[in-house]
Amino acid sequence: MTNNPVDLDTRRSVESKKETSLRRQSITAFEVGQRILRRRQKELNAQLRAAPAANWPEAAIKARYLIRRYAKTAEALDARHRKLIQRTLGDLERLLELEGRRS
């Protein structure tokens, strides 16, 4: 046994090398996208914490954001929670739409 790693790329066919390269690029692009998403979420969280809602539509938008974040957790997989999430988001959308018509 040696401590020298084997370079598998030298043993691959041209087609296999292309596929491997595409896979590596896809993984890199995904990781970059995830970093950007996390940064945007941090920025949005900071904006939402910066000041209290000035009116009901702003409060509804904050609540909708938090509910959607919760919906992505393992706890939200429960069927009862899913139904409650869907109904609550529906209520918020409906109320925001009604408020928009009044303005």
A tleap script that builds the chain and sets N, CA, C and O, in Angstrom:
source leaprc.protein.ff14SB
mol = sequence {
  NMET THR ASN ASN PRO VAL ASP LEU ASP THR
  ARG ARG SER VAL GLU SER LYS LYS GLU THR
  SER LEU ARG ARG GLN SER ILE THR ALA PHE
  GLU VAL GLY GLN ARG ILE LEU ARG ARG ARG
  GLN LYS GLU LEU ASN ALA GLN LEU ARG ALA
  ALA PRO ALA ALA ASN TRP PRO GLU ALA ALA
  ILE LYS ALA ARG TYR LEU ILE ARG ARG TYR
  ALA LYS THR ALA GLU ALA LEU ASP ALA ARG
  HIE ARG LYS LEU ILE GLN ARG THR LEU GLY
  ASP LEU GLU ARG LEU LEU GLU LEU GLU GLY
  ARG ARG CSER
}
set mol.1.N position { 0.835 -1.168 0.000 }
set mol.1.CA position { 0.000 0.000 0.000 }
set mol.1.C position { 0.891 1.246 0.000 }
set mol.1.O position { 1.915 1.307 0.681 }
set mol.2.N position { 0.460 2.243 -0.794 }
set mol.2.CA position { 1.244 3.477 -0.854 }
set mol.2.C position { 0.415 4.640 -0.339 }
set mol.2.O position { -0.803 4.537 -0.196 }
set mol.3.N position { 1.085 5.738 -0.063 }
set mol.3.CA position { 0.420 6.950 0.389 }
set mol.3.C position { 0.106 7.884 -0.771 }
set mol.3.O position { -0.452 8.962 -0.570 }
set mol.4.N position { 0.459 7.477 -1.968 }
set mol.4.CA position { 0.211 8.309 -3.142 }
set mol.4.C position { -1.190 8.056 -3.680 }
set mol.4.O position { -1.543 6.916 -3.982 }
set mol.5.N position { -1.991 9.115 -3.801 }
set mol.5.CA position { -3.349 8.917 -4.324 }
set mol.5.C position { -3.317 8.582 -5.817 }
set mol.5.O position { -2.413 9.000 -6.541 }
set mol.6.N position { -4.300 7.835 -6.252 }
set mol.6.CA position { -4.415 7.473 -7.662 }
set mol.6.C position { -5.267 8.530 -8.346 }
set mol.6.O position { -6.358 8.846 -7.871 }
set mol.7.N position { -4.787 9.077 -9.450 }
set mol.7.CA position { -5.541 10.066 -10.221 }
set mol.7.C position { -6.486 9.317 -11.151 }
set mol.7.O position { -6.081 8.842 -12.212 }
set mol.8.N position { -7.739 9.216 -10.749 }
set mol.8.CA position { -8.713 8.452 -11.519 }
set mol.8.C position { -9.033 9.107 -12.859 }
set mol.8.O position { -9.429 8.422 -13.802 }
set mol.9.N position { -8.867 10.422 -12.952 }
set mol.9.CA position { -9.165 11.111 -14.212 }
set mol.9.C position { -8.305 10.593 -15.359 }
set mol.9.O position { -8.749 10.581 -16.507 }
set mol.10.N position { -7.082 10.166 -15.063 }
set mol.10.CA position { -6.210 9.654 -16.135 }
set mol.10.C position { -6.699 8.310 -16.660 }
set mol.10.O position { -6.298 7.892 -17.746 }
set mol.11.N position { -7.548 7.635 -15.919 }
set mol.11.CA position { -8.041 6.319 -16.311 }
set mol.11.C position { -9.431 6.358 -16.945 }
set mol.11.O position { -9.960 5.323 -17.349 }
set mol.12.N position { -10.015 7.535 -17.031 }
set mol.12.CA position { -11.373 7.671 -17.573 }
set mol.12.C position { -11.335 7.921 -19.071 }
set mol.12.O position { -10.350 8.415 -19.618 }
set mol.13.N position { -12.451 7.560 -19.722 }
set mol.13.CA position { -12.602 7.871 -21.143 }
set mol.13.C position { -12.896 9.359 -21.298 }
set mol.13.O position { -13.200 10.037 -20.318 }
set mol.14.N position { -12.807 9.864 -22.516 }
set mol.14.CA position { -13.071 11.280 -22.781 }
set mol.14.C position { -14.496 11.631 -22.361 }
set mol.14.O position { -14.724 12.662 -21.728 }
set mol.15.N position { -15.450 10.777 -22.714 }
set mol.15.CA position { -16.849 11.022 -22.362 }
set mol.15.C position { -17.041 11.033 -20.850 }
set mol.15.O position { -17.760 11.873 -20.310 }
set mol.16.N position { -16.404 10.112 -20.190 }
set mol.16.CA position { -16.509 10.036 -18.735 }
set mol.16.C position { -15.876 11.271 -18.083 }
set mol.16.O position { -16.380 11.776 -17.081 }
set mol.17.N position { -14.769 11.751 -18.658 }
set mol.17.CA position { -14.131 12.965 -18.137 }
set mol.17.C position { -15.062 14.163 -18.267 }
set mol.17.O position { -15.146 14.992 -17.361 }
set mol.18.N position { -15.767 14.253 -19.407 }
set mol.18.CA position { -16.711 15.352 -19.616 }
set mol.18.C position { -17.838 15.290 -18.598 }
set mol.18.O position { -18.211 16.301 -18.002 }
set mol.19.N position { -18.378 14.086 -18.405 }
set mol.19.CA position { -19.469 13.906 -17.434 }
set mol.19.C position { -19.012 14.280 -16.025 }
set mol.19.O position { -19.736 14.944 -15.282 }
set mol.20.N position { -17.808 13.847 -15.669 }
set mol.20.CA position { -17.263 14.162 -14.352 }
set mol.20.C position { -17.080 15.662 -14.195 }
set mol.20.O position { -17.394 16.227 -13.147 }
set mol.21.N position { -16.573 16.303 -15.232 }
set mol.21.CA position { -16.374 17.750 -15.190 }
set mol.21.C position { -17.707 18.479 -15.023 }
set mol.21.O position { -17.812 19.410 -14.225 }
set mol.22.N position { -18.718 18.058 -15.773 }
set mol.22.CA position { -20.046 18.672 -15.650 }
set mol.22.C position { -20.619 18.476 -14.250 }
set mol.22.O position { -21.219 19.391 -13.685 }
set mol.23.N position { -20.434 17.291 -13.700 }
set mol.23.CA position { -20.931 16.997 -12.353 }
set mol.23.C position { -20.236 17.896 -11.330 }
set mol.23.O position { -20.874 18.435 -10.425 }
set mol.24.N position { -18.929 18.049 -11.484 }
set mol.24.CA position { -18.177 18.905 -10.557 }
set mol.24.C position { -18.618 20.355 -10.677 }
set mol.24.O position { -18.745 21.054 -9.671 }
set mol.25.N position { -18.851 20.809 -11.904 }
set mol.25.CA position { -19.320 22.180 -12.116 }
set mol.25.C position { -20.702 22.381 -11.519 }
set mol.25.O position { -20.983 23.426 -10.931 }
set mol.26.N position { -21.570 21.378 -11.669 }
set mol.26.CA position { -22.922 21.466 -11.112 }
set mol.26.C position { -22.877 21.554 -9.592 }
set mol.26.O position { -23.611 22.335 -8.987 }
set mol.27.N position { -22.026 20.761 -8.987 }
set mol.27.CA position { -21.898 20.777 -7.526 }
set mol.27.C position { -21.388 22.135 -7.071 }
set mol.27.O position { -21.888 22.695 -6.096 }
set mol.28.N position { -20.397 22.664 -7.772 }
set mol.28.CA position { -19.854 23.973 -7.425 }
set mol.28.C position { -20.918 25.054 -7.567 }
set mol.28.O position { -21.061 25.908 -6.693 }
set mol.29.N position { -21.660 25.017 -8.660 }
set mol.29.CA position { -22.719 26.010 -8.878 }
set mol.29.C position { -23.780 25.906 -7.789 }
set mol.29.O position { -24.279 26.926 -7.315 }
set mol.30.N position { -24.127 24.690 -7.388 }
set mol.30.CA position { -25.105 24.487 -6.331 }
set mol.30.C position { -24.602 25.083 -5.021 }
set mol.30.O position { -25.345 25.770 -4.320 }
set mol.31.N position { -23.331 24.817 -4.694 }
set mol.31.CA position { -22.764 25.340 -3.449 }
set mol.31.C position { -22.734 26.866 -3.453 }
set mol.31.O position { -23.018 27.493 -2.433 }
set mol.32.N position { -22.395 27.459 -4.581 }
set mol.32.CA position { -22.394 28.919 -4.691 }
set mol.32.C position { -23.814 29.444 -4.500 }
set mol.32.O position { -24.030 30.420 -3.781 }
set mol.33.N position { -24.777 28.794 -5.143 }
set mol.33.CA position { -26.175 29.190 -5.002 }
set mol.33.C position { -26.647 29.107 -3.562 }
set mol.33.O position { -27.385 29.977 -3.099 }
set mol.34.N position { -26.231 28.073 -2.853 }
set mol.34.CA position { -26.609 27.922 -1.446 }
set mol.34.C position { -26.007 29.028 -0.590 }
set mol.34.O position { -26.670 29.550 0.306 }
set mol.35.N position { -24.750 29.390 -0.862 }
set mol.35.CA position { -24.121 30.484 -0.106 }
set mol.35.C position { -24.854 31.801 -0.357 }
set mol.35.O position { -25.087 32.572 0.574 }
set mol.36.N position { -25.217 32.055 -1.615 }
set mol.36.CA position { -25.952 33.280 -1.950 }
set mol.36.C position { -27.306 33.290 -1.252 }
set mol.36.O position { -27.720 34.312 -0.706 }
set mol.37.N position { -27.995 32.150 -1.272 }
set mol.37.CA position { -29.306 32.044 -0.623 }
set mol.37.C position { -29.191 32.307 0.877 }
set mol.37.O position { -29.999 33.045 1.441 }
set mol.38.N position { -28.199 31.711 1.521 }
set mol.38.CA position { -28.019 31.930 2.964 }
set mol.38.C position { -27.727 33.401 3.266 }
set mol.38.O position { -28.240 33.948 4.242 }
set mol.39.N position { -26.904 34.040 2.431 }
set mol.39.CA position { -26.590 35.453 2.632 }
set mol.39.C position { -27.856 36.304 2.487 }
set mol.39.O position { -28.089 37.210 3.288 }
set mol.40.N position { -28.671 36.016 1.469 }
set mol.40.CA position { -29.910 36.774 1.263 }
set mol.40.C position { -30.878 36.566 2.425 }
set mol.40.O position { -31.554 37.504 2.850 }
set mol.41.N position { -30.945 35.335 2.938 }
set mol.41.CA position { -31.828 35.083 4.074 }
set mol.41.C position { -31.361 35.854 5.303 }
set mol.41.O position { -32.185 36.384 6.048 }
set mol.42.N position { -30.056 35.924 5.522 }
set mol.42.CA position { -29.530 36.703 6.647 }
set mol.42.C position { -29.884 38.173 6.483 }
set mol.42.O position { -30.285 38.831 7.443 }
set mol.43.N position { -29.736 38.690 5.261 }
set mol.43.CA position { -30.070 40.094 5.002 }
set mol.43.C position { -31.558 40.351 5.237 }
set mol.43.O position { -31.934 41.350 5.851 }
set mol.44.N position { -32.397 39.445 4.746 }
set mol.44.CA position { -33.838 39.602 4.933 }
set mol.44.C position { -34.205 39.519 6.407 }
set mol.44.O position { -35.014 40.310 6.891 }
set mol.45.N position { -33.618 38.572 7.118 }
set mol.45.CA position { -33.880 38.463 8.555 }
set mol.45.C position { -33.498 39.750 9.274 }
set mol.45.O position { -34.225 40.209 10.155 }
set mol.46.N position { -32.366 40.330 8.903 }
set mol.46.CA position { -31.938 41.585 9.529 }
set mol.46.C position { -32.933 42.698 9.234 }
set mol.46.O position { -33.245 43.498 10.116 }
set mol.47.N position { -33.433 42.757 8.010 }
set mol.47.CA position { -34.424 43.787 7.660 }
set mol.47.C position { -35.720 43.588 8.435 }
set mol.47.O position { -36.318 44.555 8.908 }
set mol.48.N position { -36.154 42.346 8.564 }
set mol.48.CA position { -37.399 42.067 9.278 }
set mol.48.C position { -37.273 42.380 10.767 }
set mol.48.O position { -38.249 42.781 11.400 }
set mol.49.N position { -36.079 42.201 11.329 }
set mol.49.CA position { -35.858 42.499 12.747 }
set mol.49.C position { -35.637 43.986 12.997 }
set mol.49.O position { -35.802 44.459 14.121 }
set mol.50.N position { -35.265 44.719 11.960 }
set mol.50.CA position { -34.840 46.109 12.121 }
set mol.50.C position { -35.926 46.998 12.727 }
set mol.50.O position { -35.633 47.856 13.559 }
set mol.51.N position { -37.151 46.800 12.321 }
set mol.51.CA position { -38.216 47.691 12.796 }
set mol.51.C position { -39.520 46.903 12.880 }
set mol.51.O position { -39.731 45.952 12.127 }
set mol.52.N position { -40.388 47.306 13.800 }
set mol.52.CA position { -41.695 46.640 13.868 }
set mol.52.C position { -42.535 46.986 12.641 }
set mol.52.O position { -42.304 47.996 11.977 }
set mol.53.N position { -43.491 46.146 12.361 }
set mol.53.CA position { -44.392 46.402 11.239 }
set mol.53.C position { -45.172 47.688 11.486 }
set mol.53.O position { -45.623 47.957 12.600 }
set mol.54.N position { -45.318 48.465 10.437 }
set mol.54.CA position { -46.025 49.747 10.549 }
set mol.54.C position { -47.523 49.590 10.349 }
set mol.54.O position { -48.298 50.477 10.707 }
set mol.55.N position { -47.933 48.459 9.776 }
set mol.55.CA position { -49.355 48.246 9.498 }
set mol.55.C position { -49.624 46.740 9.364 }
set mol.55.O position { -48.704 45.925 9.424 }
set mol.56.N position { -50.899 46.393 9.183 }
set mol.56.CA position { -51.277 44.986 9.068 }
set mol.56.C position { -50.649 44.294 7.865 }
set mol.56.O position { -50.185 43.164 8.010 }
set mol.57.N position { -50.610 44.903 6.697 }
set mol.57.CA position { -49.968 44.214 5.564 }
set mol.57.C position { -48.494 43.879 5.831 }
set mol.57.O position { -48.031 42.800 5.461 }
set mol.58.N position { -47.763 44.787 6.465 }
set mol.58.CA position { -46.363 44.499 6.782 }
set mol.58.C position { -46.259 43.347 7.791 }
set mol.58.O position { -45.382 42.491 7.668 }
set mol.59.N position { -47.135 43.329 8.764 }
set mol.59.CA position { -47.140 42.244 9.746 }
set mol.59.C position { -47.475 40.917 9.064 }
set mol.59.O position { -46.882 39.888 9.387 }
set mol.60.N position { -48.416 40.935 8.129 }
set mol.60.CA position { -48.801 39.724 7.404 }
set mol.60.C position { -47.642 39.210 6.550 }
set mol.60.O position { -47.433 38.002 6.445 }
set mol.61.N position { -46.900 40.116 5.949 }
set mol.61.CA position { -45.753 39.719 5.124 }
set mol.61.C position { -44.681 39.058 5.991 }
set mol.61.O position { -44.089 38.055 5.591 }
set mol.62.N position { -44.434 39.616 7.173 }
set mol.62.CA position { -43.474 39.007 8.093 }
set mol.62.C position { -43.952 37.629 8.548 }
set mol.62.O position { -43.178 36.672 8.581 }
set mol.63.N position { -45.217 37.540 8.893 }
set mol.63.CA position { -45.776 36.265 9.349 }
set mol.63.C position { -45.710 35.222 8.237 }
set mol.63.O position { -45.370 34.065 8.484 }
set mol.64.N position { -46.031 35.632 7.029 }
set mol.64.CA position { -45.988 34.714 5.885 }
set mol.64.C position { -44.571 34.182 5.695 }
set mol.64.O position { -44.382 32.989 5.460 }
set mol.65.N position { -43.580 35.056 5.796 }
set mol.65.CA position { -42.179 34.647 5.655 }
set mol.65.C position { -41.814 33.605 6.720 }
set mol.65.O position { -41.219 32.574 6.408 }
set mol.66.N position { -42.173 33.882 7.971 }
set mol.66.CA position { -41.845 32.954 9.052 }
set mol.66.C position { -42.555 31.615 8.897 }
set mol.66.O position { -41.973 30.565 9.169 }
set mol.67.N position { -43.798 31.651 8.465 }
set mol.67.CA position { -44.555 30.409 8.276 }
set mol.67.C position { -43.926 29.586 7.157 }
set mol.67.O position { -43.804 28.366 7.270 }
set mol.68.N position { -43.531 30.249 6.090 }
set mol.68.CA position { -42.879 29.518 4.985 }
set mol.68.C position { -41.553 28.919 5.425 }
set mol.68.O position { -41.208 27.814 5.008 }
set mol.69.N position { -40.803 29.632 6.262 }
set mol.69.CA position { -39.549 29.076 6.789 }
set mol.69.C position { -39.842 27.858 7.661 }
set mol.69.O position { -39.154 26.841 7.569 }
set mol.70.N position { -40.871 27.968 8.512 }
set mol.70.CA position { -41.254 26.843 9.361 }
set mol.70.C position { -41.704 25.658 8.516 }
set mol.70.O position { -41.433 24.511 8.869 }
set mol.71.N position { -42.381 25.917 7.418 }
set mol.71.CA position { -42.904 24.854 6.557 }
set mol.71.C position { -41.792 23.976 5.994 }
set mol.71.O position { -42.058 22.863 5.539 }
set mol.72.N position { -40.564 24.454 6.017 }
set mol.72.CA position { -39.438 23.688 5.491 }
set mol.72.C position { -38.759 22.829 6.551 }
set mol.72.O position { -37.781 22.142 6.254 }
set mol.73.N position { -39.262 22.859 7.779 }
set mol.73.CA position { -38.657 22.078 8.856 }
set mol.73.C position { -39.275 20.687 8.925 }
set mol.73.O position { -40.324 20.429 8.335 }
set mol.74.N position { -38.615 19.803 9.648 }
set mol.74.CA position { -39.105 18.439 9.804 }
set mol.74.C position { -40.441 18.403 10.554 }
set mol.74.O position { -41.305 17.582 10.246 }
set mol.75.N position { -40.604 19.282 11.526 }
set mol.75.CA position { -41.855 19.307 12.301 }
set mol.75.C position { -43.059 19.598 11.416 }
set mol.75.O position { -44.159 19.111 11.674 }
set mol.76.N position { -42.849 20.381 10.387 }
set mol.76.CA position { -43.947 20.793 9.518 }
set mol.76.C position { -44.405 19.681 8.585 }
set mol.76.O position { -45.369 19.864 7.841 }
set mol.77.N position { -43.742 18.544 8.607 }
set mol.77.CA position { -44.146 17.429 7.747 }
set mol.77.C position { -45.413 16.739 8.245 }
set mol.77.O position { -46.080 16.035 7.487 }
set mol.78.N position { -45.737 16.939 9.505 }
set mol.78.CA position { -46.962 16.367 10.064 }
set mol.78.C position { -48.154 16.887 9.270 }
set mol.78.O position { -48.240 18.082 8.990 }
set mol.79.N position { -49.066 16.004 8.907 }
set mol.79.CA position { -50.206 16.360 8.054 }
set mol.79.C position { -51.058 17.476 8.661 }
set mol.79.O position { -51.534 18.355 7.943 }
set mol.80.N position { -51.249 17.442 9.970 }
set mol.80.CA position { -52.043 18.488 10.624 }
set mol.80.C position { -51.349 19.842 10.528 }
set mol.80.O position { -51.993 20.864 10.292 }
set mol.81.N position { -50.037 19.840 10.712 }
set mol.81.CA position { -49.286 21.094 10.603 }
set mol.81.C position { -49.323 21.611 9.172 }
set mol.81.O position { -49.480 22.810 8.943 }
set mol.82.N position { -49.178 20.698 8.205 }
set mol.82.CA position { -49.211 21.088 6.792 }
set mol.82.C position { -50.534 21.769 6.454 }
set mol.82.O position { -50.560 22.802 5.786 }
set mol.83.N position { -51.631 21.178 6.925 }
set mol.83.CA position { -52.955 21.736 6.654 }
set mol.83.C position { -53.093 23.121 7.289 }
set mol.83.O position { -53.612 24.046 6.665 }
set mol.84.N position { -52.633 23.256 8.514 }
set mol.84.CA position { -52.701 24.541 9.210 }
set mol.84.C position { -51.835 25.589 8.501 }
set mol.84.O position { -52.238 26.745 8.365 }
set mol.85.N position { -50.667 25.185 8.060 }
set mol.85.CA position { -49.780 26.095 7.324 }
set mol.85.C position { -50.464 26.567 6.045 }
set mol.85.O position { -50.487 27.764 5.756 }
set mol.86.N position { -51.018 25.636 5.285 }
set mol.86.CA position { -51.679 25.991 4.025 }
set mol.86.C position { -52.853 26.932 4.257 }
set mol.86.O position { -53.015 27.921 3.543 }
set mol.87.N position { -53.663 26.624 5.249 }
set mol.87.CA position { -54.824 27.488 5.530 }
set mol.87.C position { -54.400 28.873 6.005 }
set mol.87.O position { -54.980 29.880 5.600 }
set mol.88.N position { -53.396 28.916 6.856 }
set mol.88.CA position { -52.934 30.210 7.373 }
set mol.88.C position { -52.329 31.057 6.259 }
set mol.88.O position { -52.598 32.255 6.170 }
set mol.89.N position { -51.517 30.439 5.416 }
set mol.89.CA position { -50.951 31.182 4.287 }
set mol.89.C position { -52.054 31.662 3.344 }
set mol.89.O position { -51.993 32.773 2.817 }
set mol.90.N position { -53.052 30.820 3.141 }
set mol.90.CA position { -54.192 31.220 2.314 }
set mol.90.C position { -54.921 32.418 2.907 }
set mol.90.O position { -55.290 33.348 2.189 }
set mol.91.N position { -55.127 32.390 4.227 }
set mol.91.CA position { -55.773 33.521 4.904 }
set mol.91.C position { -54.952 34.800 4.736 }
set mol.91.O position { -55.495 35.861 4.430 }
set mol.92.N position { -53.643 34.685 4.937 }
set mol.92.CA position { -52.787 35.867 4.807 }
set mol.92.C position { -52.816 36.424 3.382 }
set mol.92.O position { -52.887 37.638 3.191 }
set mol.93.N position { -52.764 35.550 2.397 }
set mol.93.CA position { -52.813 35.997 1.000 }
set mol.93.C position { -54.141 36.712 0.715 }
set mol.93.O position { -54.169 37.769 0.084 }
set mol.94.N position { -55.224 36.120 1.189 }
set mol.94.CA position { -56.552 36.700 0.961 }
set mol.94.C position { -56.675 38.071 1.631 }
set mol.94.O position { -57.179 39.019 1.030 }
set mol.95.N position { -56.216 38.164 2.863 }
set mol.95.CA position { -56.287 39.429 3.582 }
set mol.95.C position { -55.387 40.508 2.963 }
set mol.95.O position { -55.760 41.679 2.894 }
set mol.96.N position { -54.204 40.089 2.519 }
set mol.96.CA position { -53.317 41.048 1.840 }
set mol.96.C position { -53.946 41.543 0.546 }
set mol.96.O position { -53.835 42.719 0.199 }
set mol.97.N position { -54.603 40.643 -0.155 }
set mol.97.CA position { -55.278 41.035 -1.412 }
set mol.97.C position { -56.418 42.003 -1.133 }
set mol.97.O position { -56.591 42.988 -1.850 }
set mol.98.N position { -57.199 41.722 -0.088 }
set mol.98.CA position { -58.301 42.639 0.269 }
set mol.98.C position { -57.754 44.007 0.678 }
set mol.98.O position { -58.313 45.040 0.309 }
set mol.99.N position { -56.675 44.008 1.431 }
set mol.99.CA position { -56.065 45.269 1.858 }
set mol.99.C position { -55.553 46.051 0.650 }
set mol.99.O position { -55.680 47.274 0.588 }
set mol.100.N position { -54.971 45.323 -0.309 }
set mol.100.CA position { -54.485 45.966 -1.522 }
set mol.100.C position { -55.588 46.625 -2.333 }
set mol.100.O position { -55.371 47.666 -2.953 }
set mol.101.N position { -56.766 46.023 -2.331 }
set mol.101.CA position { -57.909 46.593 -3.058 }
set mol.101.C position { -58.407 47.864 -2.391 }
set mol.101.O position { -58.902 48.773 -3.058 }
set mol.102.N position { -58.273 47.925 -1.057 }
set mol.102.CA position { -58.736 49.117 -0.322 }
set mol.102.C position { -57.834 50.310 -0.553 }
set mol.102.O position { -58.274 51.460 -0.530 }
set mol.103.N position { -56.561 50.016 -0.776 }
set mol.103.CA position { -55.582 51.110 -0.918 }
set mol.103.C position { -55.664 51.813 -2.253 }
set mol.103.O position { -54.903 52.748 -2.505 }
savepdb mol mol.pdb
quit
